GROMACS .gro file of C-alpha atoms in nm:
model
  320
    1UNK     CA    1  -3.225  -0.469  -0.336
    2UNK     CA    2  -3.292  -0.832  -0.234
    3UNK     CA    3  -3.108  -1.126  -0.291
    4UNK     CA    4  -3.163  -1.482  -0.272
    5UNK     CA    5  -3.125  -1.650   0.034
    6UNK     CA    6  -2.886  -1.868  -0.059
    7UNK     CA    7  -2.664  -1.708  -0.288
    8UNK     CA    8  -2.341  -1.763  -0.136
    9UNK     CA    9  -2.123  -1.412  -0.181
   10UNK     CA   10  -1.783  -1.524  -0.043
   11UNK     CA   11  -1.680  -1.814  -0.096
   12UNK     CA   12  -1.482  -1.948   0.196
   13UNK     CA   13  -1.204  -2.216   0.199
   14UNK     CA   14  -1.443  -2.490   0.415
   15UNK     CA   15  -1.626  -2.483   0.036
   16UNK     CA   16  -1.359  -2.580  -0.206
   17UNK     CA   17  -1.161  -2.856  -0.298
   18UNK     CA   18  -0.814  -2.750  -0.171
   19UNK     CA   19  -0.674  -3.046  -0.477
   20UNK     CA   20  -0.804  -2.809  -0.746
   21UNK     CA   21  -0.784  -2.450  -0.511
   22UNK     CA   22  -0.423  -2.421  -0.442
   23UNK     CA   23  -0.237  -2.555  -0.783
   24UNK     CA   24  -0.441  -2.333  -0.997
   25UNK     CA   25  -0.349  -2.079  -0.733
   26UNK     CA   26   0.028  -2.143  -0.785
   27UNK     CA   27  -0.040  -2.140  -1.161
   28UNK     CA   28  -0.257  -1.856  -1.187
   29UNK     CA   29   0.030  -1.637  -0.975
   30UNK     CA   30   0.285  -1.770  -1.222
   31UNK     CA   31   0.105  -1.637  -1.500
   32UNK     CA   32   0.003  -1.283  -1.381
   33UNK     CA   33   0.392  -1.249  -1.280
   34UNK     CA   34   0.521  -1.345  -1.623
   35UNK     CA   35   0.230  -1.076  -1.771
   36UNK     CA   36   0.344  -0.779  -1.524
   37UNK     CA   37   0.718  -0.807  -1.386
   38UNK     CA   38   0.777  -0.523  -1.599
   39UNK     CA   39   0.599  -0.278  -1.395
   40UNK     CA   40   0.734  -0.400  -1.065
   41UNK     CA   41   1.094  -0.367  -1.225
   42UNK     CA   42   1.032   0.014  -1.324
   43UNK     CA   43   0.872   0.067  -1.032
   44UNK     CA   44   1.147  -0.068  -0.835
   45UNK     CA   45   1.391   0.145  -1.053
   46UNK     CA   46   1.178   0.491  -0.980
   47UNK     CA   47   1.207   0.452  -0.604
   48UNK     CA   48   1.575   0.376  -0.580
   49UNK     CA   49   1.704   0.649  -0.819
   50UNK     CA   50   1.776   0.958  -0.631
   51UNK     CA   51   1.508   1.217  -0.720
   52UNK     CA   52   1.482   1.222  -1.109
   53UNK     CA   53   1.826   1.183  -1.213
   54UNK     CA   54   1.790   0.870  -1.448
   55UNK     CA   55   1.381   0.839  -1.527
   56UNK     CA   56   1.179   1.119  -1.534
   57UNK     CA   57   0.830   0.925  -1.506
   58UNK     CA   58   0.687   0.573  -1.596
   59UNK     CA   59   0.669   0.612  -1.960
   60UNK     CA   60   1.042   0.762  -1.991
   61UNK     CA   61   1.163   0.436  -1.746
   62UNK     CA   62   0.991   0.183  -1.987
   63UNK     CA   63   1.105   0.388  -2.305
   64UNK     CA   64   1.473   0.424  -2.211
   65UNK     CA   65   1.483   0.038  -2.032
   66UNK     CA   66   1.356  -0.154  -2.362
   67UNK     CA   67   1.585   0.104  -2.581
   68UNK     CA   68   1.893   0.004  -2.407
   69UNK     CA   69   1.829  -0.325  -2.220
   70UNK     CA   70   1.577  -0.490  -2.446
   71UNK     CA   71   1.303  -0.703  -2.345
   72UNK     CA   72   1.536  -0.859  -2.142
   73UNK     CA   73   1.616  -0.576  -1.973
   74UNK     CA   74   1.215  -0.583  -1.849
   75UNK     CA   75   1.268  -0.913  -1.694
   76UNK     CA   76   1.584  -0.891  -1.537
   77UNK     CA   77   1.512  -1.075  -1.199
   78UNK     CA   78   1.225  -1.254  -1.319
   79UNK     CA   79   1.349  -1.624  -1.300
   80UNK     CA   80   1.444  -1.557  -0.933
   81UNK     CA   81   1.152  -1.342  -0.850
   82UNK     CA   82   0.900  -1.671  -0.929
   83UNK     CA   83   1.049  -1.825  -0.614
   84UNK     CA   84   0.774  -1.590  -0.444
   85UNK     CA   85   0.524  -1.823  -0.570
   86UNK     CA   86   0.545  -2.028  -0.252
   87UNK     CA   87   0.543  -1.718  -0.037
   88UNK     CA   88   0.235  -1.653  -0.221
   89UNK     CA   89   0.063  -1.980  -0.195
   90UNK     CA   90   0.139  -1.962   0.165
   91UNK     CA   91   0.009  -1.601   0.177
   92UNK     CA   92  -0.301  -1.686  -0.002
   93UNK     CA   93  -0.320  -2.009   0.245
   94UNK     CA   94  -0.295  -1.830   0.556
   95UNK     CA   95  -0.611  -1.568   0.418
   96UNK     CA   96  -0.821  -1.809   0.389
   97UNK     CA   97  -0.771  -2.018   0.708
   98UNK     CA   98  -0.762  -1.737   0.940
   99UNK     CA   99  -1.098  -1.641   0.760
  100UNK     CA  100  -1.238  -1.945   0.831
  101UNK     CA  101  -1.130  -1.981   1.170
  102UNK     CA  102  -1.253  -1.657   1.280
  103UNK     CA  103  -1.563  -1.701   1.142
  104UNK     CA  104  -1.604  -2.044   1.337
  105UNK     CA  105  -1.425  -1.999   1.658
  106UNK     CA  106  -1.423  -1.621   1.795
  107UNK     CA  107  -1.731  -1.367   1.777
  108UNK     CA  108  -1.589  -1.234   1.467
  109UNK     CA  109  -1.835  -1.248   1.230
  110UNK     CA  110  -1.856  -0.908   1.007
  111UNK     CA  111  -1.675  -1.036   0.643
  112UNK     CA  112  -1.469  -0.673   0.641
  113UNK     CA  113  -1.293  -0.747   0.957
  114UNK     CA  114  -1.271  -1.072   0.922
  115UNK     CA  115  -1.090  -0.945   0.547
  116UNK     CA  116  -0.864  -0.703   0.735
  117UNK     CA  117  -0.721  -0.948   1.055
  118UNK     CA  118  -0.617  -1.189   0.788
  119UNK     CA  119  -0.501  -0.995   0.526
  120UNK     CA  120  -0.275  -0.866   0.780
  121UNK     CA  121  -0.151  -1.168   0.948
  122UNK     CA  122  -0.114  -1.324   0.608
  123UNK     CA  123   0.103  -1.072   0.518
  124UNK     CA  124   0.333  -1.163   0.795
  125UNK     CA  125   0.399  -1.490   0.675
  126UNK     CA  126   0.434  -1.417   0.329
  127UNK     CA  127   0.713  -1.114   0.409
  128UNK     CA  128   0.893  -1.359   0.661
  129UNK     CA  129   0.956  -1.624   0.352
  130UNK     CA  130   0.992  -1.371   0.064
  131UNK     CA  131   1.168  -1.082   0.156
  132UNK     CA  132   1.547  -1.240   0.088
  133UNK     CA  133   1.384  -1.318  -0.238
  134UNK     CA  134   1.273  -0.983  -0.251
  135UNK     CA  135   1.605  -0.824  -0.170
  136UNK     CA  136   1.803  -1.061  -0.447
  137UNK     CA  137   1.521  -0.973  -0.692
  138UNK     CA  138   1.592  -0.597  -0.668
  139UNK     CA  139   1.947  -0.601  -0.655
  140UNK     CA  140   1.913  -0.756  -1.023
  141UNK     CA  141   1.619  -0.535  -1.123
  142UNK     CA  142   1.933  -0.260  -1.112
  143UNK     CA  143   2.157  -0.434  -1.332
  144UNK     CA  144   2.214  -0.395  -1.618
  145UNK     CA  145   2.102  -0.039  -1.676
  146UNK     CA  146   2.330   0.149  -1.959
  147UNK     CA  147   2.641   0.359  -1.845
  148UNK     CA  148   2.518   0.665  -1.787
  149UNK     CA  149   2.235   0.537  -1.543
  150UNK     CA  150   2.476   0.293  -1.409
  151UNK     CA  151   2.697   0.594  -1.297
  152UNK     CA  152   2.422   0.749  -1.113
  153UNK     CA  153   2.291   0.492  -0.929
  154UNK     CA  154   2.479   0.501  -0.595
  155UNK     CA  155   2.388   0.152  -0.458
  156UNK     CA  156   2.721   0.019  -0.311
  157UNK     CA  157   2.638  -0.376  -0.364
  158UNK     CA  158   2.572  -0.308  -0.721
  159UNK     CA  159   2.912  -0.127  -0.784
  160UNK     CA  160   3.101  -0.445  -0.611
  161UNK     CA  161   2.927  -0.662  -0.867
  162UNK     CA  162   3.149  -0.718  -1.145
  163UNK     CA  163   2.979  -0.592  -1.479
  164UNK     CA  164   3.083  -0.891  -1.687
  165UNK     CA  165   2.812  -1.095  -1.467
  166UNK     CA  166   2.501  -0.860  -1.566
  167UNK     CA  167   2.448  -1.050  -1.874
  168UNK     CA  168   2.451  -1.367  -1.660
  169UNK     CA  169   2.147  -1.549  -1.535
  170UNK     CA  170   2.320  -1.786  -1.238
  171UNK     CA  171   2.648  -1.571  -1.204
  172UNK     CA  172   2.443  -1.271  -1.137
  173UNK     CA  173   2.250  -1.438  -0.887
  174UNK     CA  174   2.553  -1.617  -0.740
  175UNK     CA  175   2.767  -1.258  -0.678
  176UNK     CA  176   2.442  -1.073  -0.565
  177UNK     CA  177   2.403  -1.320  -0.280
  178UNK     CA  178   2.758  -1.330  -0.215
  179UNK     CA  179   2.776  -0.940  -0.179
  180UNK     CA  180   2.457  -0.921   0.021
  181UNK     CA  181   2.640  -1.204   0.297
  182UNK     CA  182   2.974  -1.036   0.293
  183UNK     CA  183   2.864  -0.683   0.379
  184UNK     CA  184   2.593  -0.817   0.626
  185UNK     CA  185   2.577  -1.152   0.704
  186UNK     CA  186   2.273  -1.348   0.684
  187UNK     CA  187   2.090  -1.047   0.874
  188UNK     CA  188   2.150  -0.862   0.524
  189UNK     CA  189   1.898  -1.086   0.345
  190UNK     CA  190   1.652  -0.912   0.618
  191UNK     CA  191   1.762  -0.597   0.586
  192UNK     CA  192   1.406  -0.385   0.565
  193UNK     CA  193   1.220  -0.717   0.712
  194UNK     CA  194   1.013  -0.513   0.955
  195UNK     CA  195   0.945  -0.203   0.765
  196UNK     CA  196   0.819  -0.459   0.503
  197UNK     CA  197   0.609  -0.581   0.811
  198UNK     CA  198   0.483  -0.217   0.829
  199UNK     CA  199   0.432  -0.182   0.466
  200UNK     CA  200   0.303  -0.476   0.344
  201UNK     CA  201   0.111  -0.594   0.653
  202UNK     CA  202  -0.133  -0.257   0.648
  203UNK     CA  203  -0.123  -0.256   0.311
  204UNK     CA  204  -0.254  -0.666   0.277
  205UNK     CA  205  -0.490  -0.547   0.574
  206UNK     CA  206  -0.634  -0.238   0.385
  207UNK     CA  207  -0.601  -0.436   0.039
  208UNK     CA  208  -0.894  -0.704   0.159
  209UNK     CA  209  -1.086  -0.471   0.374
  210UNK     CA  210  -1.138  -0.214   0.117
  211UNK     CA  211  -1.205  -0.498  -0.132
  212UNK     CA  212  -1.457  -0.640   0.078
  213UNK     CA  213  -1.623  -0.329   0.130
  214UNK     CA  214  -1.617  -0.216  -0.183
  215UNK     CA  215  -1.748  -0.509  -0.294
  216UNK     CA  216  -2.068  -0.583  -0.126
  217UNK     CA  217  -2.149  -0.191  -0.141
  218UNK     CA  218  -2.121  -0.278  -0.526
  219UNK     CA  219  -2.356  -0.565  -0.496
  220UNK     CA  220  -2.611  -0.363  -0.310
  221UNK     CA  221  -2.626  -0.116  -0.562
  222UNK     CA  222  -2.651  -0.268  -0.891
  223UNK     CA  223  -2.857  -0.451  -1.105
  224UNK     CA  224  -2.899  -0.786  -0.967
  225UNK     CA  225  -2.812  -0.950  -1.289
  226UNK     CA  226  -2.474  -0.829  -1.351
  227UNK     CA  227  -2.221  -1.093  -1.288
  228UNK     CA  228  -2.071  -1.098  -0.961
  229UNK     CA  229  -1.737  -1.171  -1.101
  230UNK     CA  230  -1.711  -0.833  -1.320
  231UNK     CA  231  -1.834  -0.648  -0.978
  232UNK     CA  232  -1.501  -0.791  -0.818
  233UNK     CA  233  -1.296  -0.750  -1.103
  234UNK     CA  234  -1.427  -0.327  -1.044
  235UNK     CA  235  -1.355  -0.373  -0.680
  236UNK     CA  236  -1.054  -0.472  -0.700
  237UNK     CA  237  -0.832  -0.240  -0.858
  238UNK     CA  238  -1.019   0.017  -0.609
  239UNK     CA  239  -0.897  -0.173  -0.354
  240UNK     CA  240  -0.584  -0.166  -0.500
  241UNK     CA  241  -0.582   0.236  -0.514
  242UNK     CA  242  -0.690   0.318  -0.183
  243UNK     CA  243  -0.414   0.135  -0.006
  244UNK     CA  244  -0.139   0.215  -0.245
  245UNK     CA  245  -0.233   0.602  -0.181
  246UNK     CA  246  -0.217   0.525   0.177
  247UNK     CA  247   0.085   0.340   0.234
  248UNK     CA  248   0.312   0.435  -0.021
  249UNK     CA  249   0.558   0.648   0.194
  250UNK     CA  250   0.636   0.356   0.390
  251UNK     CA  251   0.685   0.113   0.041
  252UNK     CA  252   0.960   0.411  -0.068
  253UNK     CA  253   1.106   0.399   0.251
  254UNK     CA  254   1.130  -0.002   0.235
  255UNK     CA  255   1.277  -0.017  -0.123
  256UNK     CA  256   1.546   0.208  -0.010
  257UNK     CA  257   1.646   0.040   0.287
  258UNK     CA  258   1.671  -0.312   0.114
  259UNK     CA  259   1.884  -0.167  -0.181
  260UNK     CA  260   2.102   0.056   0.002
  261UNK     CA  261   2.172  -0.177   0.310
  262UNK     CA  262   2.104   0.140   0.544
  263UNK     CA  263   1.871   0.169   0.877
  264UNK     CA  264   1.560   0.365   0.931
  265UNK     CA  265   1.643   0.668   1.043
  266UNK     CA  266   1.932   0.729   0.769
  267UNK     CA  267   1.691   0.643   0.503
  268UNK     CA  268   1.407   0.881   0.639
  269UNK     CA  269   1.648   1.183   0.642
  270UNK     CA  270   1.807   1.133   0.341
  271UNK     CA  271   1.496   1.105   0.154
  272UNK     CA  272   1.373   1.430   0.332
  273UNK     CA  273   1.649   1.616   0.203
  274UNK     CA  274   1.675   1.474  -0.151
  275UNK     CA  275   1.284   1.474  -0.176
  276UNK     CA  276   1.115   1.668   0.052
  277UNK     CA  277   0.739   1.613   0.064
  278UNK     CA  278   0.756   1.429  -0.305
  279UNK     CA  279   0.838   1.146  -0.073
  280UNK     CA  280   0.461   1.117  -0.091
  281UNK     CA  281   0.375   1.066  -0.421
  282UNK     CA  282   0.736   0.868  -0.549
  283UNK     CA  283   0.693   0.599  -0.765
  284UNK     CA  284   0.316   0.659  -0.629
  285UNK     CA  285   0.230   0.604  -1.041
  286UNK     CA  286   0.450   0.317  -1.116
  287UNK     CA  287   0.299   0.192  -0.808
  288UNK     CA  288  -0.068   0.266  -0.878
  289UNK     CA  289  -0.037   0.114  -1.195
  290UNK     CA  290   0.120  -0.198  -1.055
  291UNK     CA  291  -0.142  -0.202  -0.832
  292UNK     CA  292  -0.395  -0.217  -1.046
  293UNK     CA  293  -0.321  -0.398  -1.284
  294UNK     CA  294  -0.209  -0.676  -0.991
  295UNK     CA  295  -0.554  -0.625  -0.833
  296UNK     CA  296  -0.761  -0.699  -1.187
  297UNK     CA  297  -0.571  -0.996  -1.281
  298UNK     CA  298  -0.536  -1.154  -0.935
  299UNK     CA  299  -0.894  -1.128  -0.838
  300UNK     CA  300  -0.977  -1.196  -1.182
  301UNK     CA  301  -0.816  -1.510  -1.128
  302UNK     CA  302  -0.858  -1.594  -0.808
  303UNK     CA  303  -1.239  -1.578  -0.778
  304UNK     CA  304  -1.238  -1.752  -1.119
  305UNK     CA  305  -1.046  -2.058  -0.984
  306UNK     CA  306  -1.253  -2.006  -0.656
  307UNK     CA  307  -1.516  -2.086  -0.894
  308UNK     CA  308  -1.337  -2.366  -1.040
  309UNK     CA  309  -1.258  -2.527  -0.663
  310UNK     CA  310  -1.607  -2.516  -0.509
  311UNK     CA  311  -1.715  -2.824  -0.421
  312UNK     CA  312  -2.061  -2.965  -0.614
  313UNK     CA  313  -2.278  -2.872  -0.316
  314UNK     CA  314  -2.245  -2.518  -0.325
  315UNK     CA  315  -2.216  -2.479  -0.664
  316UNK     CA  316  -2.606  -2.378  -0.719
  317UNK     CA  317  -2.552  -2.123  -0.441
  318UNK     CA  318  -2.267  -1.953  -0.663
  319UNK     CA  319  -2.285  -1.640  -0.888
  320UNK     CA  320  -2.066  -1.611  -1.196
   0.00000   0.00000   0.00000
C-alpha cells in the first residue's frame, strides 16, 4: 500500500516544541498513575506473597483489598509513588534524544533499532533515579493489609514497622525509610538496583522495539484511512504483552529482592522451592493487565500530546 511522501510516521523530538512536549508529558503521567495505581499495588501484592497463601488471583486481591482496606487501601503508596514522575520525564527525555542522535550522528538508521538502543538506555536512567522510590513505594503497598494477611506476609521491614503508623500518610513514610537505612544503609534503597537494570532495561528495549514493529507492520496492512493514532493505541498494548511474557521471571525475581532485602541467589532458590516452574507465569496476569492497560493510556497519550507539541511546519505532514 502506498503512502504519501511526506507523511511523517514518527514523530521525532527535533519536531516538537519541547515548552508544550514535556509538561503535558509530566501531566499526562500524573494522570494515567492516579487512573491505574491499583493494579500495580495488587500486582505488587501477588508477587511478594509466598505462593497463594493470601490472594488466590487478581480478582480475589482486588475483592478482598477494597473489602478490608477500602479505596484507600488501593492507593496506599500513591502520594509517594508520583515522585516517579521525574524519573519518568527523564526516561521519556532520554528516548527521545538518543533517537534523535542516532538517527543524526551514527549509521543507525532502521526506526526498530533505533526504538530498542534507547528504550534500553533510557531505562537505565530512569531505574538509577526511581528505584529508592520504588522500594519505599512497595514497602507501603504491604501495609495495611488485614490481620490474617498481615500474619502471612513474612517481610521483616514490614513487621519492625509499628502498626499504629499504617493509617499514617508521613509517619508511614518516615518509619519505612528509617527501617530500610537501619538494616542496610543507604545501599538498602538499591537493594535489587541491577536486577531492575536487567528487568526493566530489556523490558523498555523490547517495549519500543516491538511497538515499533508492530506498528508500521499495522500501517502497511490497513486501510490507509484509518487513523494512525487508533493503529498505535492497537500496537501498543501488544507491545506491552510480548515483553511482559518475556521478562516476567526476572520482574518476580526483582520484587522479591527489594521487599525482602535478600541477594540473588537466595531469592532464586527460594522461589524454586516455594514455586517451582509457576515462577513463570506469577503475577504474569496482574502484570499483563498492568501492562496493558499502561501501554493504551500512555501511548494514547503520548502520541496525542506528540500531536499537540509538533511544531507548525510539520503539522501538514502529520496523521491523526
Amino acid at each position: 500500500m502506498s503512502y504519501e511522501i511526506d507523511e511523517i510516521r514518527v514523530i521525532e523530538l527535533s519536531m516538537m516544541d519541547k515548552r508544550k512536549y514535556f509538561p503535558l508529558t509530566m501531566l499526562s503521567g500524573f494522570c494515567i498513575r492516579g487512573l491505574l495505581y491499583p493494579v500495580t499495588l495488587i500486582k505488587t501484592r501477588l508477587q511478594i506473597q509466598k505462593s497463594q497463601t493470601i490472594y488466590k488471583g487478581t480478582m480475589d486481591a482486588f475483592y478482598k483489598i477494597s473489602k478490608h482496606e477500602g479505596v484507600i487501601g488501593l492507593y496506599r503508596g500513591f502520594w509517594v509513588s508520583c515522585l516517579q514522575l521525574f524519573p519518568s520525564v527523564a526516561y521519556i527525555g532520554t528516548y527521545e534524544t538518543i533517537r534523535h542522535h542516532l538517527k543524526e550522528h551514527t549509521t543507525v538508521k532502521d526506526s526498530k533499532s533505533r526504538s530498542f538502543i534507547a528504550g534500553g538506555c533510557a531505562s537505565v536512567i530512569g531505574q538509577t533515579m526511581s528505584v529508592p522510590l520504588d522500594i519505599i513505594t512497595q514497602h507501603i503497598m504491604l501495609l495495611g493489609q488485614e490481620s490474617s494477611a498481615r500474619s502471612k506476609t513474612e517481610v521483616p521491614l514490614i513487621k519492625a514497622i509499628d502498626n499504629k503508623t499504617s493509617n499514617k500518610r508521613f509517619g508511614t513514610v518516615s518509619a519505612v525509610i528509617r527501617e530500610v537505612y537501619n538494616k542496610n544503609g543507604l545501599k538498602g534503597f538499591y537493594k535489587g538496583y541491577f536486577v531492575s537494570l536487567t528487568v526493566f532495561a530489556p523490558n523498555s528495549a523490547l517495549w519500543w522495539f516491538f511497538y515499533d514493529t508492530y506498528s508500521n507492520l499495522f500501517m502497511d496492512v490497513v486501510p490507509s484511512n484509518l487513523p494512525r493514532l487508533l493503529i498505535q493505541c492497537v500496537a501498543a498494548p501488544l507491545a506491552g504483552i510480548s515483553a511482559a511474557v518475556i521478562t516476567n521471571p526476572l520482574d518476580l525475581i526483582r520484587a522479591r529482592i527489594q521487599v525482602y532485602q535478600t541477594n540473588l541467589p537466595q531469592t532464586v532458590q527460594l522461589l524454586w522451592k516455594e514455586e517451582r516452574y509457576r515462577i513463570l507465569v506469577k503475577g504474569l496476569s496482574a502484570r499483563l493487565l498492568q501492562s496493558v492497560l499502561f501501554s493504551f493510556f500512555i501511548i494514547l497519550g503520548y502520541e496525542t500530546i506528540k500531536r499537540f507539541s509538533v511544531l507548525d511546519k510539520h503539522k501538514n505532514q502529520i496523521r491523526w
